[in-house]
Structure formats: structure tokens, C-alpha cells
Coordinates of C-alpha atoms (C1' of nucleotides) in Angstrom, one line a residue:
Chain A
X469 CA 55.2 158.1 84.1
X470 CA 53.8 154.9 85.2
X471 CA 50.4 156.4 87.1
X472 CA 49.8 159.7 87.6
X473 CA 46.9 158.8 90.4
X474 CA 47.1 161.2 92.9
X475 CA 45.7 158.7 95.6
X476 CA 47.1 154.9 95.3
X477 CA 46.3 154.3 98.9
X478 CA 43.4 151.8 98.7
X479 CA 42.6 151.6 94.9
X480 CA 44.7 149.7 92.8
X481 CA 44.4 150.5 89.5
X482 CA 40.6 150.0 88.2
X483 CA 40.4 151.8 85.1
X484 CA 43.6 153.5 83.4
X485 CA 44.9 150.2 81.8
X486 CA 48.7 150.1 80.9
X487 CA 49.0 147.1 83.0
X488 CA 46.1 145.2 80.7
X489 CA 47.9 145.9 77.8
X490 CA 51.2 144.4 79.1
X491 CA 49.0 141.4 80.9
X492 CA 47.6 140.9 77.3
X493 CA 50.8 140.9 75.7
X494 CA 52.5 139.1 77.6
X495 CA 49.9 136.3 77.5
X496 CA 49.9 136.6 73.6
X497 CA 53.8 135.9 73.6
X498 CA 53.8 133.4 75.9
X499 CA 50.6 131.7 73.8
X500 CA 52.6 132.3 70.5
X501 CA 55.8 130.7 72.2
X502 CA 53.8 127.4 73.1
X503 CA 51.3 127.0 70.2
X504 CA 52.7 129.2 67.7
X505 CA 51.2 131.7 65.9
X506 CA 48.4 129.8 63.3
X507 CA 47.0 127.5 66.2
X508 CA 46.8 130.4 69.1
X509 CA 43.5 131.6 69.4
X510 CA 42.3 135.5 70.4
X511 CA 40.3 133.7 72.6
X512 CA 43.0 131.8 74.3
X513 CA 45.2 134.9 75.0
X514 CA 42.0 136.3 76.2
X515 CA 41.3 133.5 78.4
X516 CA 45.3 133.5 79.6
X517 CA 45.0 137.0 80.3
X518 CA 41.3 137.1 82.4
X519 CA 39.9 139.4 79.9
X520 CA 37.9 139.5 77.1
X521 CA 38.6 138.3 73.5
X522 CA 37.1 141.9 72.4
X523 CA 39.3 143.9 74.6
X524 CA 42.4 142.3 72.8
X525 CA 41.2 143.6 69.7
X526 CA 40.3 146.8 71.5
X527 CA 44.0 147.6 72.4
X528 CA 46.0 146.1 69.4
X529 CA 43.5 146.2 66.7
X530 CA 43.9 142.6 64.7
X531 CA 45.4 139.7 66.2
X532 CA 48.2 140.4 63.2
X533 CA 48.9 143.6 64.7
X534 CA 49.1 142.0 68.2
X535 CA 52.1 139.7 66.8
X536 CA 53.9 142.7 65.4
X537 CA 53.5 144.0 69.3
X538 CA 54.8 140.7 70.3
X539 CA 57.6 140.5 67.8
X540 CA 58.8 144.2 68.3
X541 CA 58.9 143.7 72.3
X542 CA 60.6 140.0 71.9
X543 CA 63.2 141.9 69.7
X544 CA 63.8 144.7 72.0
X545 CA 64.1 141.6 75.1
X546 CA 66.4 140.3 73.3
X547 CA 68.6 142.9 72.3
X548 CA 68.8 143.9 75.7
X549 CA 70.4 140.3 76.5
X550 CA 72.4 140.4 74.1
X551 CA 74.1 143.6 75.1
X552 CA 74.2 142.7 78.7
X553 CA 76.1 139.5 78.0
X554 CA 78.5 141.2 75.4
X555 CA 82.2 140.5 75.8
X556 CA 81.1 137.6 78.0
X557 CA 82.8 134.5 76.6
X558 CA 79.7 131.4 75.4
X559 CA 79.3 130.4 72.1
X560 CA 76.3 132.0 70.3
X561 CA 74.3 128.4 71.4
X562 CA 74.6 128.7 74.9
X563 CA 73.8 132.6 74.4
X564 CA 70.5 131.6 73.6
X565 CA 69.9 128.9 75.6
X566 CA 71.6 130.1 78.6
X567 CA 69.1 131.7 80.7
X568 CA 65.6 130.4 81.5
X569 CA 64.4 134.1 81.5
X570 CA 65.2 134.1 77.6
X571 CA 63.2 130.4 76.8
X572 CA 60.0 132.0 76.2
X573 CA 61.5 134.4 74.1
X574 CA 63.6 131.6 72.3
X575 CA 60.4 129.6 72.0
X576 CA 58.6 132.6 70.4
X577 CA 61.3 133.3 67.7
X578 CA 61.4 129.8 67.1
X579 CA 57.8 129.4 66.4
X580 CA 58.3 132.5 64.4
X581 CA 60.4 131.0 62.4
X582 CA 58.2 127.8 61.6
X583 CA 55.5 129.6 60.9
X584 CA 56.1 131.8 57.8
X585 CA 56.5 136.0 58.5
X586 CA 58.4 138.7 57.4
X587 CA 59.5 139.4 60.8
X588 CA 60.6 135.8 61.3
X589 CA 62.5 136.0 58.3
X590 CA 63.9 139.2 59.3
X591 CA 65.3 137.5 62.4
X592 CA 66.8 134.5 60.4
X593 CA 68.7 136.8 58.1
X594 CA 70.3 139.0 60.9
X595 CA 70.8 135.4 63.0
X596 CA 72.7 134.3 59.5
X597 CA 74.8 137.8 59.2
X598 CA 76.0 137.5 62.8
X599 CA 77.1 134.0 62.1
X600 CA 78.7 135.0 59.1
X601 CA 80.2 138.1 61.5
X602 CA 81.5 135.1 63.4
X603 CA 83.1 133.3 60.8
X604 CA 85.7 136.1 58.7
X605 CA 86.3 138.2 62.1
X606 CA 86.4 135.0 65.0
X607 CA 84.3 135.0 68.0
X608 CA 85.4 135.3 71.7
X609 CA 89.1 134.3 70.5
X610 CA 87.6 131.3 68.5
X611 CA 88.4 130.7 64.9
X612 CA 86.4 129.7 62.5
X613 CA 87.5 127.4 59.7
X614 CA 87.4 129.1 56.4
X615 CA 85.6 128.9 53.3
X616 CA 85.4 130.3 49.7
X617 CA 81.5 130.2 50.9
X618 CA 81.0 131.6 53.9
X619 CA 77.7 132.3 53.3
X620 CA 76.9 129.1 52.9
X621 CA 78.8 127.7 55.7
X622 CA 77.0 130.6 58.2
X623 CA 73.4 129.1 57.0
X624 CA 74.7 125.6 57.6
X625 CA 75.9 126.5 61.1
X626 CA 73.0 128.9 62.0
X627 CA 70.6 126.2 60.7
X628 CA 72.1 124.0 63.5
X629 CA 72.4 126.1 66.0
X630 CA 68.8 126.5 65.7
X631 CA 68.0 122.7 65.4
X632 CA 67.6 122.1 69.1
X633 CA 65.3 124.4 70.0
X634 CA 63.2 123.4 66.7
X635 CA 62.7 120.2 67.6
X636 CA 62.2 120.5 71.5
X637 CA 59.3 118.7 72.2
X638 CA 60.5 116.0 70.4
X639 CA 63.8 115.8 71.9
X640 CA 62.0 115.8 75.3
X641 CA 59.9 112.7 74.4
X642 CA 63.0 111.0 73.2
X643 CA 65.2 111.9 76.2
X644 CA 62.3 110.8 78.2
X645 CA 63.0 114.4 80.6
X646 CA 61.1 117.5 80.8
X647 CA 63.5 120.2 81.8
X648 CA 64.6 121.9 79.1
X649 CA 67.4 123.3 80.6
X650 CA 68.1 120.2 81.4
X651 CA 68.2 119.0 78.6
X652 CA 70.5 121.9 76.7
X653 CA 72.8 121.2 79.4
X654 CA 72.9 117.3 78.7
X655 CA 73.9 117.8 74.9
X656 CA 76.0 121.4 75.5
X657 CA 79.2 118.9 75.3
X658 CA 78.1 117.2 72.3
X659 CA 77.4 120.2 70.6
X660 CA 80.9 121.7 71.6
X661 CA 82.3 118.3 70.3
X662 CA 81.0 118.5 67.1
X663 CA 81.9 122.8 66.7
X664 CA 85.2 121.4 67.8
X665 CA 86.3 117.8 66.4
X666 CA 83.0 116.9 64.4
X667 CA 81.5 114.0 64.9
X668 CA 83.4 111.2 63.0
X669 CA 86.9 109.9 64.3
X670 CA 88.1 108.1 61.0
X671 CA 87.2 107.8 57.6
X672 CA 87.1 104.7 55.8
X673 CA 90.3 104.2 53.2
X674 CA 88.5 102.7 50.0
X675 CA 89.0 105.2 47.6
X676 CA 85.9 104.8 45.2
X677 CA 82.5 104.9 46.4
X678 CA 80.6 101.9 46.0
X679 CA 78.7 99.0 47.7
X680 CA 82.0 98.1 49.3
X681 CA 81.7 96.4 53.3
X682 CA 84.7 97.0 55.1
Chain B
X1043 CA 45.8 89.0 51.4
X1044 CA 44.4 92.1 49.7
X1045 CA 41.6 90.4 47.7
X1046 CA 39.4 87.3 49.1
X1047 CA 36.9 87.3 45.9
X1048 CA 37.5 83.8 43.9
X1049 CA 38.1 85.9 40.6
X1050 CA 40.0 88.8 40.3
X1051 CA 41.1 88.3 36.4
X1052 CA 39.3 91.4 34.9
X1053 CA 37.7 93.1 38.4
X1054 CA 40.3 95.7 38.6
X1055 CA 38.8 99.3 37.8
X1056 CA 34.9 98.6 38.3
X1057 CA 32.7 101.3 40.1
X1058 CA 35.1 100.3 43.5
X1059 CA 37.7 103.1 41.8
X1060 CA 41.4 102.9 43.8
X1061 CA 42.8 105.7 41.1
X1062 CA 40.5 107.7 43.5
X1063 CA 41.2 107.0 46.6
X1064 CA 45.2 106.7 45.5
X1065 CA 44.5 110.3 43.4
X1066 CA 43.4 111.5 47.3
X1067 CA 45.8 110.4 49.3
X1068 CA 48.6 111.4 46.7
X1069 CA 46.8 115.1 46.6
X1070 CA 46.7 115.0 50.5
X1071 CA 50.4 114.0 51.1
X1072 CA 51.4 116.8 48.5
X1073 CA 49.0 119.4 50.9
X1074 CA 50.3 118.0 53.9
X1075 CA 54.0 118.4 53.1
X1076 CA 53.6 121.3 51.5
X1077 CA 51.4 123.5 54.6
X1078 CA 51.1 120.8 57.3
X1079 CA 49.0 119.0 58.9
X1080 CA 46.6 122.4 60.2
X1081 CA 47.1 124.5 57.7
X1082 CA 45.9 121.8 54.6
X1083 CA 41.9 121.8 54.2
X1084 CA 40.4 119.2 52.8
X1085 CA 38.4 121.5 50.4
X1086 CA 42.1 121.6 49.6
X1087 CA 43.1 118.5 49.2
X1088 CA 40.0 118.0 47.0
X1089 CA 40.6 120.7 44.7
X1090 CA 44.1 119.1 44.4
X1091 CA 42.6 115.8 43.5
X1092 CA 39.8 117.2 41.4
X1093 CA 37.0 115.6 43.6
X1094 CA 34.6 116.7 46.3
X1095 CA 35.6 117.3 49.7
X1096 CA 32.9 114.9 50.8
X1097 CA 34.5 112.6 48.9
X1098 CA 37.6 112.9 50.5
X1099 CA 35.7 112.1 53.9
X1100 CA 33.8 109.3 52.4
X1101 CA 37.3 107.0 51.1
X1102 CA 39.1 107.9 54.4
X1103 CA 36.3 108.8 57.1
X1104 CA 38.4 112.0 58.7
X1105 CA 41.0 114.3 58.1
X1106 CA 42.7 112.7 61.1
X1107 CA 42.2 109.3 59.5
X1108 CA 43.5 110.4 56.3
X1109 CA 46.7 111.5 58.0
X1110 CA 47.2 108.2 58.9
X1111 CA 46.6 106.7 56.2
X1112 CA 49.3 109.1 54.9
X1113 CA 51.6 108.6 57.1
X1114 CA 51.3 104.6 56.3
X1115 CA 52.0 105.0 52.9
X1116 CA 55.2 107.4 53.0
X1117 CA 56.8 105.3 56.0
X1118 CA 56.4 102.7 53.2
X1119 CA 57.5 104.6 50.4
X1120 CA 60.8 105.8 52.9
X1121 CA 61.4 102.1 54.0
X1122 CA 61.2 101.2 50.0
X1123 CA 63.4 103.4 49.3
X1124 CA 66.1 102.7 52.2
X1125 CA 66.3 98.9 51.6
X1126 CA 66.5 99.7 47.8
X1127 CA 70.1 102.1 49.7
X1128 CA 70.9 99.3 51.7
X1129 CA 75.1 99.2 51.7
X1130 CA 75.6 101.9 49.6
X1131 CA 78.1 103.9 51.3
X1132 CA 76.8 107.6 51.8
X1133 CA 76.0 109.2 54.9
X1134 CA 72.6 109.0 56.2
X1135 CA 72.0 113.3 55.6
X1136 CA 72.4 112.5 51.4
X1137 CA 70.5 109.8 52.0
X1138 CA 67.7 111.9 52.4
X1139 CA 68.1 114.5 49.7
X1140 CA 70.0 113.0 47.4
X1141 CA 66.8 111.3 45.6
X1142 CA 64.4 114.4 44.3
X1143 CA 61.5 111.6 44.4
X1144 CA 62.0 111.9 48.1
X1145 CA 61.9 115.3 48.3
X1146 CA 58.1 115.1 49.1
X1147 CA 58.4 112.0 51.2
X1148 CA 60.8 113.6 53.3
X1149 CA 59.1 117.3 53.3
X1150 CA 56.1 115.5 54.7
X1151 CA 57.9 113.7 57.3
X1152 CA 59.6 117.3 58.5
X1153 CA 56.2 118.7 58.5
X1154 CA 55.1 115.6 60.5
X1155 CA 57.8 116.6 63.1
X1156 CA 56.5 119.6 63.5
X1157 CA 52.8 119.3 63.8
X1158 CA 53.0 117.0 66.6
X1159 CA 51.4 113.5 66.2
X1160 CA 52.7 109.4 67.2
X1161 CA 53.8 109.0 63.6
X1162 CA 55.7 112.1 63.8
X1163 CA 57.3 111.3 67.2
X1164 CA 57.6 107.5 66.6
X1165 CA 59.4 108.2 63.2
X1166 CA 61.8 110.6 65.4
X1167 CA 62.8 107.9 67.5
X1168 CA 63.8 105.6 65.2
X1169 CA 65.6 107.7 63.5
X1170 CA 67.5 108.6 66.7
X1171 CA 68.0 104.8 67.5
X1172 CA 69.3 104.7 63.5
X1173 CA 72.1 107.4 64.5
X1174 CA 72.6 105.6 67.9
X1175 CA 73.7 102.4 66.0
X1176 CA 75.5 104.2 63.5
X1177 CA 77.6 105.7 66.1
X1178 CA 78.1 102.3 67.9
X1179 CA 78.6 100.1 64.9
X1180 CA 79.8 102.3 62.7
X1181 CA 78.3 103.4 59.3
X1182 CA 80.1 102.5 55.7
X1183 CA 83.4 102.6 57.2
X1184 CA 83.4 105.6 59.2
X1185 CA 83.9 105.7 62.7
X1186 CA 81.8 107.9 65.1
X1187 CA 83.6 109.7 68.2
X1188 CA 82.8 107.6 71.3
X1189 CA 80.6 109.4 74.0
X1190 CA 79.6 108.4 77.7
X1191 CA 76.0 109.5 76.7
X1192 CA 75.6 107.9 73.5
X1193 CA 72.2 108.6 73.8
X1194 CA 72.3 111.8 73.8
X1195 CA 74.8 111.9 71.2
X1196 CA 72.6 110.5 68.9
X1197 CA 69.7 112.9 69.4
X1198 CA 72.3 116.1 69.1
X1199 CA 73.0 114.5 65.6
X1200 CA 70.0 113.5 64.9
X1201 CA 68.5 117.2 65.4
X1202 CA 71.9 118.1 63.1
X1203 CA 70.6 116.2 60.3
X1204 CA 67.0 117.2 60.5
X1205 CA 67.9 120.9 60.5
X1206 CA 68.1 122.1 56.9
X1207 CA 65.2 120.5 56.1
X1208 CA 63.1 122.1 58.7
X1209 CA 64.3 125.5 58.2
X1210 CA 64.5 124.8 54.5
X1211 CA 62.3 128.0 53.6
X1212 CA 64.1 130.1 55.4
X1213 CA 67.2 128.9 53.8
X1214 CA 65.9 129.5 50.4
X1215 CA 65.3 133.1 51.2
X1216 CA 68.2 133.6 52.8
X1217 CA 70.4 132.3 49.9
X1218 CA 68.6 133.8 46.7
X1219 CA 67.5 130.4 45.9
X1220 CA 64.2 128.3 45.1
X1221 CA 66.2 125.0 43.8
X1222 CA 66.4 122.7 46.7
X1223 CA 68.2 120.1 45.0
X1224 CA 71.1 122.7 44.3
X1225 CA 70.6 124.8 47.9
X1226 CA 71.3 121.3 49.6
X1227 CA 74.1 120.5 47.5
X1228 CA 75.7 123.8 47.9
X1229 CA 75.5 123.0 52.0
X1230 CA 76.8 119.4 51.5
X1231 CA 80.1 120.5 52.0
X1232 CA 80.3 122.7 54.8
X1233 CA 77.9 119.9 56.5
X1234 CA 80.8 117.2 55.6
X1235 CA 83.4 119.9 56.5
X1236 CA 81.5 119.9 60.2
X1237 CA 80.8 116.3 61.0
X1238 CA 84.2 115.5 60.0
X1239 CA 86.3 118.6 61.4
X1240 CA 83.8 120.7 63.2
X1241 CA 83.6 124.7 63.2
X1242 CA 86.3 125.8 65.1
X1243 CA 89.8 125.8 64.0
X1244 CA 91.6 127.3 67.6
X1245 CA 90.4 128.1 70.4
X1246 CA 91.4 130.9 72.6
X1247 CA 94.4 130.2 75.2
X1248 CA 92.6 132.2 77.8
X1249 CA 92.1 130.1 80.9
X1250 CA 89.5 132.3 82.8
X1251 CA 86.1 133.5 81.2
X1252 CA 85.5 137.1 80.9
X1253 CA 85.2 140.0 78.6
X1254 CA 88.5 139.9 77.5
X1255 CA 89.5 140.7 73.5
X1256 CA 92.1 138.6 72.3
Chain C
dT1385 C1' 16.4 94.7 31.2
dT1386 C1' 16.2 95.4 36.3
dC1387 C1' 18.3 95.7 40.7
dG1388 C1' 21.5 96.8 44.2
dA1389 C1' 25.7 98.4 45.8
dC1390 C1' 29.0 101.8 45.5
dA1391 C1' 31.1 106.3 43.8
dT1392 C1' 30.3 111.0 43.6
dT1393 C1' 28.4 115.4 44.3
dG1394 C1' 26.2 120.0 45.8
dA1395 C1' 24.0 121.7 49.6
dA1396 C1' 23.7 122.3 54.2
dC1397 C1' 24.9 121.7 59.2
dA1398 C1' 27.4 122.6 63.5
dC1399 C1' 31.3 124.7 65.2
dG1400 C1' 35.2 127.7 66.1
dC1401 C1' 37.5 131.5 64.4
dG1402 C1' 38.7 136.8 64.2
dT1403 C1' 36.2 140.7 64.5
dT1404 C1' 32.3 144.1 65.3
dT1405 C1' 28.9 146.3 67.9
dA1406 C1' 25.9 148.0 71.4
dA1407 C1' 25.8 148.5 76.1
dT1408 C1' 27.7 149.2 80.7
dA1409 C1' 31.3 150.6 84.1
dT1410 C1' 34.7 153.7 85.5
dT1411 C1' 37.5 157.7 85.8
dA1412 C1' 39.3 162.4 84.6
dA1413 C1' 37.9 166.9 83.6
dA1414 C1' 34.7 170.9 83.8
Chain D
dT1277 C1' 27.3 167.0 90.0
dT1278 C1' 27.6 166.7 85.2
dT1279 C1' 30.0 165.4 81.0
dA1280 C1' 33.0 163.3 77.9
dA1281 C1' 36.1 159.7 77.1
dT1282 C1' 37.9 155.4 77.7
dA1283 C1' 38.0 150.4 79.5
dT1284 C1' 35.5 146.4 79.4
dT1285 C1' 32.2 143.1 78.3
dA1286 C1' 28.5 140.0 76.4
dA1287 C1' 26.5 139.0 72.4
dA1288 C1' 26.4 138.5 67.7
dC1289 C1' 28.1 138.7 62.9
dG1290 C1' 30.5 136.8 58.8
dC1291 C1' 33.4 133.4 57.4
dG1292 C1' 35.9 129.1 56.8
dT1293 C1' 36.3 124.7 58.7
dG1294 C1' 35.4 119.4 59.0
dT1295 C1' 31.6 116.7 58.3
dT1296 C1' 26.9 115.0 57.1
dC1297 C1' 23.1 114.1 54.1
dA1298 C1' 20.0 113.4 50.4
dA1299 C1' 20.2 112.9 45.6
dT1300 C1' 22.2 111.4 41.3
dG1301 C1' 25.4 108.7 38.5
dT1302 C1' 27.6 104.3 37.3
dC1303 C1' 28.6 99.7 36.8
dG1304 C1' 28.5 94.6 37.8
dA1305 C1' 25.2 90.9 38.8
dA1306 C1' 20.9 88.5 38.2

DNA sequence: TTCGACATTGAACACGCGTTTAATATTAAA
DNA sequence: TTTAATATTAAACGCGTGTTCAATGTCGAA
């Protein structure tokens, strides 16, 4: 179903187009993943994908319509990871950051998520019910400490499981690295310190809060 | 130093009007922190301030110079406010969002993360090296857990702390709820409950990864 | 008062944006 | 081959942007 060409001996594939559209989207993800979706230009994905800025237009209509392409076939890339790594043992972090296939995804939800759209919201609700999923029926044999709010307590850990890749680029400039795997690999043991101990070792023993130096 | 005339008894509010200038670059932090950086127009910021965009250009010179002048004044306004919190024994998250006069300071300074500029990534760094002496030193009597890679410790936190505020619209959604004040305080807990017990209450007793259920 | 310096404005400029349009190139079908 | 349809492009349109400019308003100084 790909070509139906008879003859794909010396021709390539000159006019039927299925391959521009792909080579256009997946330009447009990859130029949503890096600049997001307000400061990517039609022109840009154009440019990124050797074509022209009209023949975007010409195959997805609006650049709007071009992110919902872009948002349906990150989705679908997604879902596809996720059930190939079912059952397999990682916290929900390292699900995400994991695989270097999946950054330019992650990047593109991310950005999708900073810049305001129903389909980024979308993603952060489901991202929240998972969590929540998590927290009342466990995850990979972990338990989760309880609450009388566990909605509350899933936003609060989605929120930070989402902090990392927010905030990339500047963790990069402050690590002084460029790898981002890297990088997710250098603070994977903080981050399962904190799920596991948290991050403070004693509490101070003065009873009422104050201006008090210990 | 902010005068060398010989008499400055009655020259306050002449022609040479600072209310403007001030009325700008309060209507321009507002914008800013409420759409960033790329978003805000300086037709915008005029109609907020009730001037002419040209105006706006003629006090400042640029947008880009205006941002900087921005940023100047709410580092001020954050280090006012931190030495006026000097020794009172919170955690450095409430320090933050506890104050609802901050609220616009800090919104701007989120958006200034994201939109990448120095200030932006100067102002992540210190806070980093601010969490990287908390966890050394201490911080109002509590003691941090002790890492090889303090380093990176403090960025993992750092990116904790940051997290709710970056992602606060999606939050609100997400919750039913368009008080920030009261979304904030309704996370405060599960964020104490984390940094001081973490997420996980047992782990699994399985030695070998795989899709096993428990 | 008159003058000069500054504040302030409305209109316009130059530019980049998303999009449209007319024209050309290419291929499948008749 | 001819024809219809589609892929593709260069150019331009309309719009919003940051910015500039000439004109007007305003107030202290002389």
C-alpha cells in the first residue's frame, strides 16, 4: 500500500508524495520539539523539510491543523512505547526518559505543555490519572504512600516528574554538559532518592516556628 | 547617586515624569509574567499602561532593553523581599508562594526560565548554588541527605521546587481551581510529605527486573 | 512673556508571519 | 498522444509586529 508504481527500477518517487507529507511532519515535530510551537515558523519546517512554505499548507491546511497532525502522530509514538515496555519494571520517569528514540517526542509534549492547547492539556490530565492509577493500585510492586488527597498528591508527583525535562536547557547550562541522556542518567539516583527517602535526613526539634538559629 | 542637580527640594514630578516610566515597566512586568517574554507586545504593554507604544520605546529604547530593565527591578524586588525572610525558618518552596505580592515577581521569573535569556539562566544558577548550600550547611535546622554529587543534587531539587510554578496552568485545570494561593497550599503537604519521606512506601522484593506481577 | 527641553502621540515604515494564488511540472488515466 | 488531476513552487497578499518620525503638548528657566 506504500506505492503502487509498477516500475521502481530507476525512478524514485517524483511525483505521488506520501513520503513529503511524512518529511514535512516530521520536520514540524521535530521544529515544535526544539522551538515550540509560538516561535516555529511555516517557513522553518519548510526550510527543514527542502520544500516550500506553500506546500505545507497545501498538505495540512493551517499550520494549526499541522500541530494537530503532529500531536495525533506523537500520541500514537507514544502509545506504541508505552505498550512495548509494559510489564517492564522503571518508574514512570525513566519510562520517559529512557530511550533517546522517545526525546524528541518528550521534547514535543513538553513544549506542548508550555505552550497553552487543548491537546497539551489533554496529555497532562491523562499523565495526572495514570499517576493517580499509580498511587491507590501500586506500580511494578511499588507502593505508594497514601493520602486522603490523592489527587493532589498525583499532580504534585506528575508535576515533578515532568520538571526535568521542563527545564532542560537550563539544567544543561548549569551542569555545564550537553548530553541529555547524560544528564537523566546523572540525577536518575537523586530522583529515586527523593521517591524513596526524600530529601531531608532530620528535622529540627524546636517546636514553634520562629526566628530561632539552632 | 541618583540626582547630581544642587536642588532637588520641589523638582520631583516636572515634565521629566517617573510615574510613567514606573507606570511602564510595572504594565510590562505584569505582560511579561503573565504571556512571556514573545508573546507580550508592546502595543500591549501600552494599552496596559494607558500610553503609546512609542512611548514605551522612547523611556526604554527596545523591547529587549525593557526586559532588562524588568528583570533589574524584580531581582530587586526578590532580593527585598528575601533579606526582609532572612532566618525565618520555612523552607525555601513557601518562601516563594507564601507572599501573594510575590506572586507576580515569581510568575515572571518562571516565565523568564522559560523564554530563555542571561537573567533567566543567571537567576537559575543562583538558585541552584542557594539549594547547594542549603544541602551542605543545612537550612533552619534541617538536615539534607548527603550525596557524592552534590551538585547534581542541588539541580534535581532545584527543578523540584521550580515545578508547580511552571506547570501552574496546567495544574489549575487539572484541579478545578483558579485560586493559586489555595492550589499551592493544598500541594504543600504532599510536597512536605516528599522531601521529607519521599513517594514510595515499599518497594518490591523481586531481585531481577522483568514483567513480573507481584 | 518667550524659549528650550522633554513627554507624548498618531501615523507610518520595514519586516516577518501565515496564507493565498497563479503558474509550472509531473504523473495516471483515457 | 491527450487530458485531468495533483504536487510543487515563486510571488504576493494581508496582517501584526517592533520601531521611527514629525508634530503637538507641557512645564521649568530666563
Amino acid at each position: 500500500m506504500r506505492s503502487t508504481n509498477p516500475d521502481s527500477n530507476s525512478r524514485r518517487s517524483p511525483n505521488t508524495s506520501p513520503e513529503t507529507a511524512e518529511k514535512i511532519l516530521s520536520a514540524a515535530v521535530a521544529e515544535f520539539a526544539r522551538h515550540g510551537f509560538t516561535k516555529t515558523t511555516v517557513r522553518g519546517i519548510a526550510a527543514a523539510a527542502e520544500v516550500s512554505p506553500g506546500l505545507v499548507i497545501h498538505h495540512f491546511g493551517s499550520k494549526d491543523a499541522l500541530r494537530s497532525a503532529c500531536d495525533e502522530h506523537v500520541f500514537e509514538r507514544i502509545a506504541e512505547l508505552k505498550a512495548a515496555k509494559a510489564g517492564y519494571a522503571t518508574m514512570a520517569v525513566q519510562m520517559m526518559f529512557d530511550d533517546p528514540e522517545m526525546s524528541t517526542a518528550v521534547d514535543y509534549l513538553v513544549k506542548s505543555l508550555l505552550d497553552p492547547s487543548e491537546h497539551g492539556q489533554r496529555y497532562f490530565d491523562h499523565y495526572v490519572d495514570l499517576v493517580e492509577s499509580y498511587i491507590t493500585e501500586g506500580f511494578a510492586g511499588y507502593t505508594f504512600r497514601q493520602s486522603e488527597d490523592s489527587r493532589g498528591q498525583a499532580a504534585t508527583i506528575a508535576v515533578m516528574a515532568l520538571a526535568p525535562s521542563l527545564l532542560e536547557h537550563r539544567l544543561h547550562s548549569v551542569l555545564g554538559t550537553d548530553d541529555t541522556t547524560a544528564m537523566m542518567t546523572r540525577l536518575a539516583p537523586h530522583l529515586l532518592d527523593l521517591y524513596l527517602h526524600g530529601a531531608l535526613e532530620s528535622v529540627p526539634d524546636n517546636s514553634q516556628p520562629g526566628d530561632e538559629e539552632p
